[in-house]
Amino acid sequence: MRRTVSIIASVCVIAGASACGSGNKKDAQAINVFAAASLTEAFNASRSLLAAGHPPLAPAYNFAGSSALAQQITQGAPADVFASADEKNMQVLVDAKLVEIPTVFARNKLQIAVAPGNPKKIESLADLERNGVVLVVADKNVPAGRYALQAFSKAGLPPPRPRSLELDVKAALAKVVSGDADAAIVYVTDVKAAGARVQGVDIPDTQNVIATYPIAVVKATKHRAAAQAFVDDMVSGAGQTVLRSRGFLGPG
């Protein structure tokens, strides 16, 4: 009888909790992850890996602009992990003693998103200043918007004159996808995620900006072990494989 029980337990470990009865099932730990909008596709793609991890995790994601997320956490929103698209917004929470010591887990670069076929023949940041080109960017309080301003400055150009300032980088990209804008300054990863719906125009490295993504456990979490496991996975675990496949650069 003991050997039979042992065999059944082994099957549960190998096949996963769904192969066993509820008495042997180990539920995945639910955690709230507040993450920059540009991480949407990569983090969603990591769900199955996280569910199969040790411990198994079931993250509930809140994707938005990093500045909005930092404000929500400051106001007491129930977050377990914060993943920002910049160090500035993470530092706000570090200074407020609301997060543990953050770790950089990814980097990103800017790219100009245009309609498929590039009908306006946009080849550079300077082309975005031409009459008749409708440009949208993220608000300057959002990392992508601030990075865009820095890129224009590095290119020796005056600040851009966008038709609108969007709440996050995904909203800016959506304006190009819908045809409401001719171009948007987004991340390389956003263009990759959009597939055939947009086309990317590279920004030279001399004008581009490297976005640094830090991640940290929120001190108020009630699921510290699970939150730390999520952070560890994104910093040095299977999450890194997913991030690289989605176009992110490594943390180093």
Coordinates of N, CA and C in Angstrom, one line a residue:
M1 N 0.8 -1.2 0.0 CA 0.0 0.0 0.0 C 0.9 1.3 0.0
R2 N 1.9 1.3 0.8 CA 2.8 2.4 0.9 C 3.5 2.7 -0.5
R3 N 3.8 1.6 -1.2 CA 4.5 1.7 -2.5 C 3.5 2.3 -3.5
T4 N 2.2 1.9 -3.4 CA 1.2 2.4 -4.3 C 1.0 3.9 -4.1
V5 N 1.0 4.3 -2.8 CA 0.8 5.8 -2.5 C 2.0 6.5 -3.1
S6 N 3.2 6.0 -2.9 CA 4.4 6.6 -3.4 C 4.4 6.8 -4.9
I7 N 3.9 5.8 -5.6 CA 3.8 5.8 -7.1 C 2.9 6.9 -7.5
I8 N 1.7 7.0 -6.8 CA 0.7 8.0 -7.2 C 1.3 9.4 -6.9
A9 N 2.0 9.6 -5.8 CA 2.6 10.9 -5.5 C 3.6 11.3 -6.6
S10 N 4.3 10.3 -7.1 CA 5.3 10.6 -8.1 C 4.7 11.0 -9.4
V11 N 3.5 10.4 -9.8 CA 2.8 10.7 -11.0 C 2.3 12.2 -10.9
C12 N 1.9 12.5 -9.7 CA 1.4 13.9 -9.4 C 2.5 14.9 -9.7
V13 N 3.7 14.6 -9.3 CA 4.8 15.6 -9.4 C 5.1 15.7 -10.9
I14 N 5.2 14.5 -11.6 CA 5.6 14.6 -13.0 C 4.5 15.1 -13.9
A15 N 3.2 14.7 -13.7 CA 2.2 15.1 -14.6 C 1.6 16.5 -14.3
G16 N 1.8 16.9 -13.0 CA 1.2 18.2 -12.6 C -0.1 18.0 -11.8
A17 N -0.5 19.0 -11.1 CA -1.6 18.9 -10.2 C -2.9 18.5 -10.8
S18 N -3.1 18.9 -12.1 CA -4.3 18.5 -12.8 C -4.5 17.1 -13.0
A19 N -3.5 16.3 -12.9 CA -3.6 14.8 -13.1 C -4.0 14.1 -11.8
C20 N -4.1 14.8 -10.7 CA -4.4 14.2 -9.5 C -5.7 14.7 -8.9
G21 N -6.2 14.1 -7.9 CA -7.4 14.5 -7.2 C -7.2 15.8 -6.5
S22 N -8.2 16.4 -6.0 CA -8.2 17.7 -5.3 C -7.4 17.6 -4.0
G23 N -7.3 16.4 -3.5 CA -6.6 16.2 -2.2 C -5.1 16.4 -2.4
N24 N -4.6 16.1 -3.6 CA -3.2 16.2 -3.9 C -2.8 17.4 -4.7
K25 N -3.8 18.2 -5.1 CA -3.6 19.4 -5.9 C -2.9 20.5 -5.2
K26 N -1.9 21.1 -5.8 CA -1.2 22.2 -5.2 C -1.5 23.4 -6.1
D27 N -2.4 24.3 -5.6 CA -2.8 25.5 -6.4 C -1.7 26.4 -6.6
A28 N -1.7 27.1 -7.8 CA -0.7 28.1 -8.1 C -1.0 29.3 -7.2
Q29 N 0.1 30.0 -6.7 CA -0.1 31.2 -5.9 C -0.4 32.4 -6.7
A30 N -1.6 33.0 -6.4 CA -2.0 34.2 -7.1 C -1.2 35.4 -6.5
I31 N -0.7 36.2 -7.4 CA 0.0 37.5 -7.0 C -0.4 38.6 -8.0
N32 N -0.4 39.8 -7.5 CA -0.7 41.0 -8.3 C 0.6 41.6 -8.8
V33 N 0.8 41.6 -10.1 CA 2.0 42.2 -10.6 C 1.7 43.5 -11.4
F34 N 2.2 44.6 -11.0 CA 2.0 45.9 -11.6 C 3.1 46.1 -12.6
A35 N 2.9 46.1 -13.9 CA 3.9 46.1 -14.9 C 3.7 47.1 -16.0
A36 N 4.8 47.7 -16.4 CA 4.8 48.7 -17.5 C 4.1 48.1 -18.7
A37 N 3.3 49.0 -19.4 CA 2.5 48.5 -20.6 C 3.3 47.8 -21.6
S38 N 4.6 48.2 -21.8 CA 5.4 47.5 -22.8 C 5.8 46.1 -22.5
L39 N 5.5 45.7 -21.3 CA 5.8 44.3 -20.9 C 4.6 43.4 -21.1
T40 N 3.5 43.9 -21.7 CA 2.2 43.1 -21.8 C 2.4 41.8 -22.4
E41 N 2.9 41.8 -23.7 CA 3.0 40.5 -24.4 C 4.0 39.5 -23.8
A42 N 5.1 40.0 -23.3 CA 6.2 39.1 -22.7 C 5.7 38.5 -21.4
F43 N 5.1 39.3 -20.6 CA 4.6 38.8 -19.3 C 3.5 37.8 -19.5
N44 N 2.5 38.2 -20.4 CA 1.4 37.2 -20.7 C 1.9 35.9 -21.2
A45 N 3.0 36.0 -22.1 CA 3.5 34.8 -22.7 C 4.2 33.9 -21.7
S46 N 4.6 34.5 -20.5 CA 5.3 33.7 -19.5 C 4.3 32.9 -18.6
R47 N 3.0 33.1 -18.7 CA 2.1 32.5 -17.8 C 2.3 31.0 -17.6
S48 N 2.4 30.3 -18.7 CA 2.5 28.8 -18.6 C 3.7 28.4 -17.9
L49 N 4.8 29.1 -18.2 CA 6.1 28.8 -17.5 C 6.0 29.0 -16.0
L50 N 5.4 30.1 -15.7 CA 5.2 30.4 -14.2 C 4.3 29.4 -13.5
A51 N 3.3 29.0 -14.2 CA 2.3 28.0 -13.7 C 3.0 26.7 -13.4
A52 N 4.0 26.4 -14.2 CA 4.7 25.1 -14.1 C 6.0 25.2 -13.2
G53 N 6.2 26.4 -12.7 CA 7.4 26.6 -11.9 C 7.3 26.0 -10.5
H54 N 8.4 26.3 -9.7 CA 8.4 25.9 -8.3 C 8.8 27.1 -7.5
P55 N 7.9 27.7 -6.8 CA 6.5 27.3 -6.7 C 5.7 27.8 -8.0
P56 N 4.6 27.1 -8.2 CA 3.7 27.5 -9.3 C 3.1 28.9 -9.0
L57 N 3.1 29.7 -10.0 CA 2.6 31.1 -9.8 C 1.4 31.4 -10.8
A58 N 0.5 32.2 -10.3 CA -0.7 32.6 -11.2 C -0.8 34.1 -11.1
P59 N 0.1 34.9 -11.8 CA 0.1 36.3 -11.7 C -1.2 37.0 -12.3
A60 N -1.7 38.0 -11.6 CA -2.8 38.8 -12.2 C -2.1 40.1 -12.5
Y61 N -2.1 40.5 -13.8 CA -1.3 41.6 -14.3 C -2.1 42.9 -14.3
N62 N -1.5 44.0 -13.9 CA -2.1 45.3 -14.1 C -1.1 46.1 -15.0
F63 N -1.4 46.2 -16.2 CA -0.5 46.9 -17.2 C -0.9 48.4 -17.4
A64 N 0.1 49.3 -17.3 CA -0.2 50.7 -17.5 C 1.1 51.4 -17.6
G65 N 1.0 52.7 -17.7 CA 2.3 53.5 -17.7 C 2.9 53.4 -16.3
S66 N 4.3 53.4 -16.3 CA 5.0 53.2 -15.1 C 4.7 54.3 -14.0
S67 N 4.5 55.5 -14.5 CA 4.2 56.6 -13.5 C 2.8 56.4 -12.9
A68 N 1.8 55.9 -13.7 CA 0.5 55.6 -13.1 C 0.6 54.5 -12.1
L69 N 1.3 53.5 -12.4 CA 1.5 52.3 -11.5 C 2.1 52.7 -10.2
A70 N 3.2 53.5 -10.3 CA 3.9 53.9 -9.1 C 3.0 54.8 -8.2
Q71 N 2.1 55.6 -8.8 CA 1.2 56.4 -8.1 C 0.1 55.5 -7.4
Q72 N -0.3 54.5 -8.1 CA -1.3 53.5 -7.5 C -0.7 52.8 -6.3
I73 N 0.5 52.4 -6.4 CA 1.2 51.7 -5.3 C 1.4 52.6 -4.1
T74 N 1.7 53.9 -4.4 CA 1.9 54.9 -3.4 C 0.6 55.1 -2.6
Q75 N -0.5 55.0 -3.3 CA -1.8 55.2 -2.8 C -2.4 54.0 -2.1
G76 N -1.6 52.9 -2.1 CA -2.0 51.7 -1.3 C -2.6 50.6 -2.1
A77 N -2.5 50.6 -3.5 CA -3.1 49.6 -4.3 C -2.4 48.2 -3.9
P78 N -3.1 47.1 -3.9 CA -2.6 45.8 -3.5 C -1.7 45.2 -4.5
A79 N -0.5 45.7 -4.6 CA 0.5 45.1 -5.5 C 1.5 44.2 -4.8
D80 N 2.0 43.1 -5.4 CA 3.0 42.3 -4.8 C 4.3 42.5 -5.5
V81 N 4.3 42.9 -6.8 CA 5.5 43.1 -7.5 C 5.3 44.4 -8.4
F82 N 6.4 45.2 -8.6 CA 6.3 46.3 -9.5 C 7.5 46.1 -10.5
A83 N 7.1 46.2 -11.8 CA 8.1 46.1 -12.9 C 7.9 47.4 -13.7
S84 N 9.0 48.3 -13.7 CA 8.9 49.6 -14.3 C 9.7 49.6 -15.6
A85 N 9.3 50.5 -16.5 CA 10.1 50.7 -17.7 C 11.1 51.8 -17.6
D86 N 11.3 52.3 -16.4 CA 12.4 53.2 -16.1 C 12.8 53.1 -14.6
E87 N 14.0 53.7 -14.3 CA 14.5 53.7 -13.0 C 13.9 54.8 -12.2
K88 N 13.4 55.9 -12.8 CA 12.9 57.1 -12.2 C 11.7 56.7 -11.3
N89 N 10.7 56.1 -12.0 CA 9.5 55.7 -11.2 C 9.7 54.7 -10.2
M90 N 10.6 53.8 -10.4 CA 11.0 52.8 -9.4 C 11.6 53.5 -8.2
Q91 N 12.4 54.5 -8.5 CA 13.1 55.3 -7.4 C 12.1 56.0 -6.5
V92 N 11.0 56.4 -7.1 CA 9.9 57.1 -6.3 C 9.5 56.1 -5.2
L93 N 9.3 54.8 -5.5 CA 8.9 53.9 -4.5 C 10.0 53.5 -3.5
V94 N 11.2 53.5 -4.0 CA 12.4 53.2 -3.2 C 12.5 54.3 -2.1
D95 N 12.4 55.5 -2.6 CA 12.5 56.7 -1.6 C 11.4 56.6 -0.6
A96 N 10.2 56.1 -1.0 CA 9.1 56.1 -0.1 C 9.1 54.8 0.8
K97 N 10.1 54.0 0.6 CA 10.3 52.8 1.3 C 9.2 51.8 1.1
L98 N 8.7 51.7 -0.1 CA 7.5 50.9 -0.4 C 7.9 49.6 -1.2
V99 N 9.2 49.5 -1.6 CA 9.6 48.3 -2.3 C 11.0 47.9 -1.8
E100 N 11.3 46.6 -2.0 CA 12.6 46.1 -1.7 C 13.6 46.6 -2.7
I101 N 14.9 46.3 -2.5 CA 15.9 46.7 -3.4 C 15.6 46.2 -4.8
P102 N 15.4 47.1 -5.8 CA 15.1 46.6 -7.2 C 16.3 46.1 -7.9
T103 N 16.0 45.2 -8.9 CA 17.0 44.6 -9.8 C 16.7 44.9 -11.2
V104 N 17.6 45.3 -12.1 CA 17.4 45.5 -13.5 C 17.2 44.1 -14.1
F105 N 16.2 43.9 -14.9 CA 15.9 42.6 -15.5 C 15.8 42.6 -17.0
A106 N 15.7 43.8 -17.6 CA 15.6 43.9 -19.1 C 16.0 45.4 -19.5
R107 N 16.2 45.5 -20.8 CA 16.4 46.8 -21.4 C 15.7 46.8 -22.8
N108 N 15.5 48.0 -23.3 CA 14.8 48.2 -24.5 C 15.3 49.4 -25.3
K109 N 14.9 49.5 -26.6 CA 15.3 50.6 -27.4 C 14.1 51.2 -28.1
L110 N 14.2 52.4 -28.5 CA 13.1 53.1 -29.2 C 13.1 52.7 -30.7
Q111 N 11.9 52.8 -31.3 CA 11.7 52.7 -32.7 C 10.5 53.5 -33.2
I112 N 10.6 53.9 -34.4 CA 9.4 54.7 -34.9 C 8.5 53.7 -35.6
A113 N 7.2 53.7 -35.1 CA 6.2 52.8 -35.7 C 5.4 53.6 -36.8
V114 N 5.3 53.0 -38.0 CA 4.5 53.7 -39.0 C 3.6 52.6 -39.6
A115 N 2.7 53.1 -40.5 CA 1.8 52.2 -41.2 C 2.5 51.2 -42.1
P116 N 2.0 50.0 -42.3 CA 2.6 49.1 -43.2 C 2.9 49.7 -44.6
G117 N 4.1 49.5 -45.1 CA 4.5 50.1 -46.4 C 5.1 51.5 -46.2
N118 N 5.0 52.1 -45.0 CA 5.5 53.4 -44.7 C 5.1 54.4 -45.8
P119 N 3.8 54.7 -45.9 CA 3.3 55.5 -46.9 C 3.8 57.0 -46.9
K120 N 4.1 57.5 -45.7 CA 4.7 58.8 -45.6 C 6.2 58.9 -45.8
K121 N 6.8 57.8 -46.1 CA 8.2 57.7 -46.3 C 9.1 58.3 -45.2
I122 N 8.7 57.9 -44.0 CA 9.4 58.4 -42.8 C 10.7 57.5 -42.6
E123 N 11.8 58.1 -42.6 CA 13.1 57.4 -42.5 C 13.9 57.9 -41.2
S124 N 13.5 58.9 -40.6 CA 14.3 59.4 -39.4 C 13.4 60.2 -38.5
L125 N 14.0 60.6 -37.4 CA 13.3 61.5 -36.4 C 13.0 62.8 -37.1
A126 N 13.9 63.3 -37.9 CA 13.7 64.6 -38.5 C 12.4 64.6 -39.4
D127 N 12.1 63.4 -40.0 CA 11.0 63.3 -40.9 C 9.7 63.5 -40.1
L128 N 9.7 63.2 -38.9 CA 8.5 63.4 -38.0 C 8.1 64.8 -37.8
E129 N 9.0 65.7 -38.2 CA 8.7 67.2 -38.1 C 8.1 67.8 -39.4
R130 N 8.0 66.9 -40.4 CA 7.5 67.4 -41.7 C 6.0 67.8 -41.6
N131 N 5.6 68.8 -42.3 CA 4.2 69.1 -42.4 C 3.4 68.0 -43.0
G132 N 2.3 67.7 -42.4 CA 1.4 66.6 -42.9 C 1.7 65.3 -42.3
V133 N 2.7 65.2 -41.4 CA 2.9 63.9 -40.7 C 2.3 64.0 -39.3
V134 N 1.4 63.2 -39.1 CA 0.7 63.1 -37.8 C 1.4 62.2 -36.8
L135 N 2.0 62.8 -35.8 CA 2.8 62.0 -34.8 C 2.1 62.0 -33.5
V136 N 2.2 60.8 -32.8 CA 1.7 60.7 -31.4 C 2.8 60.1 -30.6
V137 N 2.9 60.5 -29.4 CA 3.9 60.0 -28.4 C 3.3 59.8 -27.1
A138 N 3.9 59.1 -26.2 CA 3.4 58.9 -24.8 C 3.7 60.2 -24.1
D139 N 2.9 60.5 -23.1 CA 3.1 61.7 -22.3 C 4.5 61.7 -21.7
K140 N 5.0 62.9 -21.4 CA 6.4 63.0 -20.9 C 6.5 62.4 -19.5
N141 N 5.4 62.2 -18.8 CA 5.5 61.6 -17.5 C 5.6 60.1 -17.6
V142 N 5.4 59.6 -18.8 CA 5.5 58.1 -19.0 C 6.9 57.9 -19.6
P143 N 7.6 56.8 -19.2 CA 9.0 56.6 -19.6 C 9.2 56.7 -21.2
A144 N 8.3 56.1 -21.9 CA 8.4 56.2 -23.4 C 8.4 57.6 -23.9
G145 N 7.5 58.4 -23.3 CA 7.4 59.8 -23.7 C 8.7 60.6 -23.4
R146 N 9.2 60.3 -22.2 CA 10.4 61.0 -21.8 C 11.6 60.6 -22.6
Y147 N 11.7 59.3 -22.9 CA 12.7 58.8 -23.8 C 12.7 59.4 -25.2
A148 N 11.5 59.6 -25.7 CA 11.3 60.2 -27.0 C 11.9 61.6 -27.0
L149 N 11.6 62.4 -26.0 CA 12.1 63.7 -25.9 C 13.7 63.7 -25.9
Q150 N 14.2 62.7 -25.2 CA 15.7 62.6 -25.1 C 16.2 62.2 -26.5
A151 N 15.6 61.4 -27.2 CA 16.0 61.0 -28.5 C 16.1 62.2 -29.5
F152 N 15.0 63.0 -29.4 CA 15.0 64.2 -30.3 C 16.1 65.2 -29.9
S153 N 16.4 65.3 -28.6 CA 17.5 66.2 -28.1 C 18.8 65.6 -28.6
K154 N 19.0 64.3 -28.5 CA 20.3 63.7 -29.0 C 20.5 63.9 -30.5
A155 N 19.4 64.0 -31.2 CA 19.4 64.1 -32.7 C 19.6 65.6 -33.1
G156 N 19.7 66.5 -32.1 CA 19.8 67.9 -32.4 C 18.5 68.6 -32.9
L157 N 17.4 68.0 -32.6 CA 16.1 68.4 -33.1 C 15.3 69.1 -31.9
P158 N 14.4 70.1 -32.3 CA 13.6 70.7 -31.3 C 12.6 69.6 -30.8
P159 N 12.0 69.9 -29.6 CA 11.0 68.9 -29.1 C 9.9 68.6 -30.2
P160 N 9.4 67.4 -30.2 CA 8.4 67.0 -31.2 C 7.1 67.7 -31.0
R161 N 6.3 67.8 -32.0 CA 5.0 68.4 -31.9 C 3.9 67.4 -32.2
P162 N 3.6 66.5 -31.3 CA 2.7 65.5 -31.5 C 1.2 65.9 -31.6
R163 N 0.4 65.2 -32.3 CA -1.0 65.5 -32.3 C -1.7 65.2 -31.0
S164 N -1.1 64.2 -30.3 CA -1.7 63.9 -28.9 C -0.6 63.3 -28.1
L165 N -0.8 63.3 -26.8 CA 0.1 62.7 -25.8 C -0.7 61.6 -25.1
E166 N -0.2 60.4 -25.2 CA -1.0 59.2 -24.8 C -0.6 58.8 -23.4
L167 N -1.5 58.0 -22.7 CA -1.3 57.6 -21.3 C -0.2 56.6 -21.2
D168 N 0.1 55.8 -22.3 CA 1.2 54.8 -22.2 C 1.6 54.5 -23.6
V169 N 2.6 53.7 -23.8 CA 3.2 53.4 -25.1 C 2.2 52.6 -26.0
K170 N 1.4 51.7 -25.4 CA 0.5 50.9 -26.2 C -0.6 51.8 -26.8
A171 N -1.0 52.8 -26.0 CA -2.0 53.8 -26.6 C -1.5 54.5 -27.7
A172 N -0.2 54.9 -27.7 CA 0.4 55.6 -28.8 C 0.5 54.7 -30.0
L173 N 0.9 53.5 -29.8 CA 1.0 52.5 -30.9 C -0.4 52.3 -31.5
A174 N -1.4 52.2 -30.7 CA -2.8 52.0 -31.2 C -3.3 53.0 -32.2
K175 N -2.8 54.3 -32.0 CA -3.2 55.3 -32.9 C -2.6 55.1 -34.3
V176 N -1.5 54.5 -34.4 CA -0.9 54.1 -35.7 C -1.7 52.9 -36.3
V177 N -1.9 52.0 -35.5 CA -2.7 50.8 -36.0 C -4.1 51.2 -36.5
S178 N -4.7 52.1 -35.8 CA -6.1 52.5 -36.2 C -6.1 53.5 -37.4
G179 N -4.9 54.0 -37.7 CA -4.9 55.0 -38.8 C -5.1 56.4 -38.4
D180 N -5.2 56.6 -37.1 CA -5.4 58.0 -36.6 C -4.1 58.8 -36.5
A181 N -3.0 58.1 -36.7 CA -1.7 58.8 -36.7 C -0.8 58.1 -37.7
D182 N 0.2 58.9 -38.3 CA 1.1 58.4 -39.3 C 2.3 57.7 -38.6
A183 N 2.6 58.1 -37.4 CA 3.8 57.6 -36.7 C 3.7 57.8 -35.2
A184 N 4.4 56.9 -34.5 CA 4.5 57.0 -33.1 C 5.9 56.5 -32.7
I185 N 6.4 57.1 -31.6 CA 7.7 56.6 -31.1 C 7.4 55.7 -29.9
V186 N 7.8 54.4 -30.2 CA 7.5 53.4 -29.2 C 8.7 52.6 -29.0
Y187 N 8.6 51.4 -28.4 CA 9.8 50.5 -28.2 C 9.9 49.5 -29.3
V188 N 11.1 49.0 -29.6 CA 11.3 47.9 -30.5 C 10.3 46.8 -30.3
T189 N 10.1 46.4 -29.0 CA 9.3 45.3 -28.6 C 7.8 45.5 -29.0
D190 N 7.4 46.8 -28.9 CA 6.0 47.1 -29.3 C 5.8 46.9 -30.8
V191 N 6.7 47.3 -31.6 CA 6.6 47.1 -33.0 C 6.6 45.6 -33.3
K192 N 7.5 44.8 -32.7 CA 7.6 43.4 -32.9 C 6.2 42.7 -32.5
A193 N 5.7 43.2 -31.4 CA 4.4 42.6 -30.9 C 3.2 42.9 -31.8
A194 N 3.3 44.0 -32.5 CA 2.2 44.4 -33.4 C 2.2 43.6 -34.7
G195 N 3.3 43.0 -35.0 CA 3.3 42.1 -36.2 C 3.1 43.0 -37.5
A196 N 2.3 42.4 -38.4 CA 2.1 43.1 -39.7 C 1.2 44.3 -39.6
R197 N 0.7 44.7 -38.4 CA -0.2 45.9 -38.3 C 0.6 47.2 -38.4
V198 N 1.9 47.1 -38.2 CA 2.8 48.3 -38.3 C 4.1 47.9 -38.9
Q199 N 4.9 48.9 -39.2 CA 6.2 48.7 -39.7 C 7.2 49.6 -38.8
G200 N 8.4 49.1 -38.6 CA 9.3 49.8 -37.7 C 10.4 50.5 -38.5
V201 N 10.7 51.7 -38.1 CA 11.8 52.5 -38.7 C 12.8 52.7 -37.6
D202 N 14.0 52.2 -37.8 CA 15.1 52.2 -36.8 C 15.6 53.6 -36.5
I203 N 15.9 53.9 -35.3 CA 16.6 55.1 -34.9 C 18.0 54.8 -34.6
P204 N 19.0 55.6 -35.2 CA 20.4 55.3 -35.0 C 20.8 55.2 -33.6
D205 N 21.7 54.4 -33.3 CA 22.2 54.3 -31.9 C 22.7 55.6 -31.3
T206 N 23.2 56.5 -32.1 CA 23.7 57.8 -31.7 C 22.6 58.7 -31.2
Q207 N 21.4 58.4 -31.6 CA 20.2 59.2 -31.3 C 19.2 58.4 -30.3
N208 N 19.4 57.1 -30.3 CA 18.5 56.2 -29.5 C 18.7 56.3 -28.0
V209 N 17.8 55.8 -27.3 CA 17.8 55.8 -25.8 C 17.6 54.4 -25.4
I210 N 18.4 53.9 -24.4 CA 18.3 52.6 -23.9 C 17.4 52.7 -22.6
A211 N 16.2 52.0 -22.7 CA 15.3 52.0 -21.5 C 15.7 50.9 -20.6
T212 N 15.8 51.2 -19.3 CA 16.2 50.2 -18.3 C 15.0 49.9 -17.5
Y213 N 14.8 48.5 -17.3 CA 13.6 48.0 -16.6 C 14.0 47.4 -15.3
P214 N 13.7 48.0 -14.2 CA 13.9 47.4 -12.9 C 12.6 46.7 -12.3
I215 N 12.8 45.7 -11.5 CA 11.7 45.0 -10.9 C 12.0 44.8 -9.4
A216 N 10.9 44.9 -8.6 CA 11.1 44.8 -7.1 C 9.8 44.2 -6.5
V217 N 10.0 43.6 -5.3 CA 8.9 43.1 -4.5 C 8.4 44.3 -3.7
V218 N 7.1 44.4 -3.7 CA 6.4 45.5 -2.9 C 6.4 45.0 -1.4
K219 N 6.9 45.9 -0.5 CA 7.1 45.5 0.9 C 5.8 45.1 1.5
A220 N 4.6 45.7 1.1 CA 3.4 45.4 1.7 C 2.8 44.0 1.3
T221 N 3.5 43.3 0.4 CA 2.9 42.1 -0.1 C 2.6 41.1 1.1
K222 N 1.5 40.3 0.9 CA 1.2 39.2 1.8 C 1.6 37.9 1.3
H223 N 2.3 37.9 0.1 CA 2.8 36.7 -0.5 C 4.2 36.9 -0.9
R224 N 5.1 37.1 0.1 CA 6.5 37.5 -0.2 C 7.2 36.4 -0.9
A225 N 7.1 35.2 -0.5 CA 7.8 34.1 -1.2 C 7.5 34.0 -2.7
A226 N 6.2 34.1 -3.0 CA 5.7 34.0 -4.3 C 6.1 35.2 -5.1
A227 N 6.1 36.4 -4.5 CA 6.5 37.6 -5.2 C 8.0 37.6 -5.5
Q228 N 8.8 37.1 -4.6 CA 10.2 36.9 -4.8 C 10.5 35.9 -5.9
A229 N 9.7 34.8 -5.9 CA 9.9 33.8 -6.9 C 9.6 34.4 -8.3
F230 N 8.6 35.2 -8.4 CA 8.3 35.9 -9.7 C 9.5 36.8 -10.1
V231 N 10.0 37.6 -9.2 CA 11.1 38.5 -9.5 C 12.3 37.7 -10.0
D232 N 12.6 36.6 -9.2 CA 13.8 35.7 -9.6 C 13.7 35.1 -11.0
D233 N 12.4 34.7 -11.3 CA 12.2 34.1 -12.6 C 12.5 35.2 -13.7
M234 N 12.0 36.4 -13.5 CA 12.2 37.4 -14.6 C 13.7 37.9 -14.6
V235 N 14.4 37.9 -13.5 CA 15.8 38.3 -13.5 C 16.7 37.3 -14.1
S236 N 16.5 36.0 -13.7 CA 17.5 35.0 -14.1 C 16.9 33.7 -14.5
G237 N 15.6 33.6 -14.5 CA 14.9 32.3 -14.8 C 14.4 32.2 -16.2
A238 N 13.3 31.4 -16.3 CA 12.7 31.2 -17.7 C 12.1 32.5 -18.2
G239 N 11.8 33.4 -17.4 CA 11.3 34.7 -17.9 C 12.2 35.4 -18.8
Q240 N 13.5 35.2 -18.6 CA 14.5 35.8 -19.4 C 14.4 35.3 -20.9
T241 N 14.1 34.0 -21.0 CA 14.0 33.5 -22.4 C 12.8 34.1 -23.1
V242 N 11.7 34.3 -22.4 CA 10.5 34.9 -23.0 C 10.8 36.3 -23.4
L243 N 11.4 37.1 -22.5 CA 11.7 38.5 -22.7 C 12.6 38.6 -24.0
R244 N 13.6 37.8 -24.1 CA 14.5 37.9 -25.2 C 13.8 37.5 -26.5
S245 N 12.9 36.5 -26.5 CA 12.1 36.1 -27.7 C 11.2 37.3 -28.1
R246 N 10.8 38.1 -27.2 CA 9.9 39.2 -27.5 C 10.7 40.5 -27.9
G247 N 12.0 40.4 -28.0 CA 12.8 41.6 -28.5 C 13.5 42.4 -27.4
F248 N 13.3 42.0 -26.1 CA 14.0 42.8 -25.1 C 15.5 42.5 -25.1
L249 N 16.3 43.4 -24.6 CA 17.7 43.2 -24.4 C 17.9 42.7 -23.0
G250 N 19.0 42.0 -22.8 CA 19.4 41.5 -21.5 C 19.6 42.6 -20.5
P251 N 19.6 42.3 -19.2 CA 19.8 43.4 -18.2 C 21.2 43.9 -18.2
G252 N 22.2 43.2 -18.7 CA 23.6 43.6 -18.5 C 24.1 44.4 -19.7

